[in-house]
Amino acid sequence: FETASAWRKLVSACREALALAGAAASSVAGLAVTGMRHGLVLVDRGGEVLLAVPTVDARAAGQGMRLAQDRGDEFFRLTGRHPAPLLAAARLLWFREERPAECERVHAVLGAAEWVASRLTGAYAAEATQAGESLLFTLAERAWSAALIRSLGLPRAIFPPVLQAGTTLGALTAAAADVLGVKAGIPVAVGCADTQSALLSSLVLEPGAAALIGGTTAPVIQCQAGAMLDGEKRSWTGHHVVPGRFLLESNAGQLGAMLSWSAALLHGELPDAVPAFLSEAALAPPG
């Protein structure tokens, strides 16, 4: 994804939210960033973006399939994930094979939300619900796996320290505050993945509680007290934003993505078909 454009859109959205709320800059007490899982941004020591890919990017298909074939059971046992092209480990191998000179310049491996947080503070940090999607973060220790990283020939130093969601990452810089229209120096907290944020806001916090998160796809998730692994690898095991809690996750398939597809099919002449589609749907009774 094009990071300069993404930053401009985020700034515009923040300013619009303040305006619609009639909120003064001084009323904003702090910020945090959440974002879709599986996005990846690689930056050099000066913060320049070397690679930025969204969730739906299949360029590492070959590397993901090789990892699955050669070491799938090992990775699943340690990380709760079976190797796939959308996970950071496969994408890092692709980057090293296809762009070796740029790979040597990588200073930090970040999720998309973590990259935005670095733009706000100048600080780099990882967080368990995001790092847990990398294939290089353990279930048992809730930490980067130096052994897995080393086995892939990657430097451990490019993986940032792990901080708990809700803790302070740093203060909002003057430059970021100026473009966002808020006060400099307010705290920027470590955020978490979008799916886990939805669980938090839905109060799905205790073992046994479950939810379906309706987004681009439809994750179906149950909160667990321990890390339960599916022997047939049909589901994922991951970290809850609450320390000590784990998630067992399946997926009911395309949801928002099919909504967009259906809207475009019926209203292809419009630049944004979804509002028209939903307006028509609202006129019909349920069912």
Coordinates of N, CA, C and O in Angstrom, one line a residue, residues 263-264 266-277:
A263 N -22.5 -4.8 -4.1 CA -22.8 -3.4 -4.4 C -22.3 -2.9 -5.7 O -23.0 -2.3 -6.5
A264 N -21.1 -3.3 -6.0 CA -20.5 -2.9 -7.3 C -21.2 -3.6 -8.5 O -21.3 -3.0 -9.6
L266 N -24.4 -4.2 -8.7 CA -25.7 -3.6 -8.9 C -25.6 -2.1 -9.2 O -26.5 -1.5 -9.8
H267 N -24.5 -1.5 -8.7 CA -24.3 0.0 -8.8 C -23.0 0.3 -9.4 O -22.3 1.2 -8.8
G268 N -22.5 -0.4 -10.4 CA -21.2 -0.2 -10.9 C -21.0 1.2 -11.5 O -19.8 1.6 -11.7
E269 N -22.0 1.9 -11.8 CA -21.9 3.3 -12.4 C -21.4 4.3 -11.3 O -21.0 5.4 -11.7
L270 N -21.5 4.0 -10.0 CA -21.2 4.9 -9.0 C -19.8 4.8 -8.5 O -19.3 3.6 -8.4
P271 N -19.1 5.9 -8.1 CA -17.8 5.7 -7.6 C -17.7 5.0 -6.3 O -16.7 4.4 -6.0
D272 N -18.7 5.1 -5.4 CA -18.8 4.3 -4.2 C -20.2 3.7 -4.1 O -21.2 4.3 -3.8
A273 N -20.2 2.4 -4.5 CA -21.5 1.8 -4.6 C -22.1 1.3 -3.3 O -23.4 1.1 -3.2
V274 N -21.3 1.1 -2.3 CA -21.9 0.6 -1.0 C -23.0 1.4 -0.4 O -24.0 0.9 0.0
P275 N -22.8 2.7 -0.2 CA -23.9 3.5 0.4 C -25.2 3.4 -0.4 O -26.3 3.3 0.3
A276 N -25.2 3.3 -1.7 CA -26.4 3.2 -2.5 C -27.0 1.8 -2.2 O -28.2 1.6 -2.1
F277 N -26.2 0.8 -2.2 CA -26.6 -0.6 -1.9 C -27.3 -0.7 -0.6 O -28.4 -1.3 -0.4

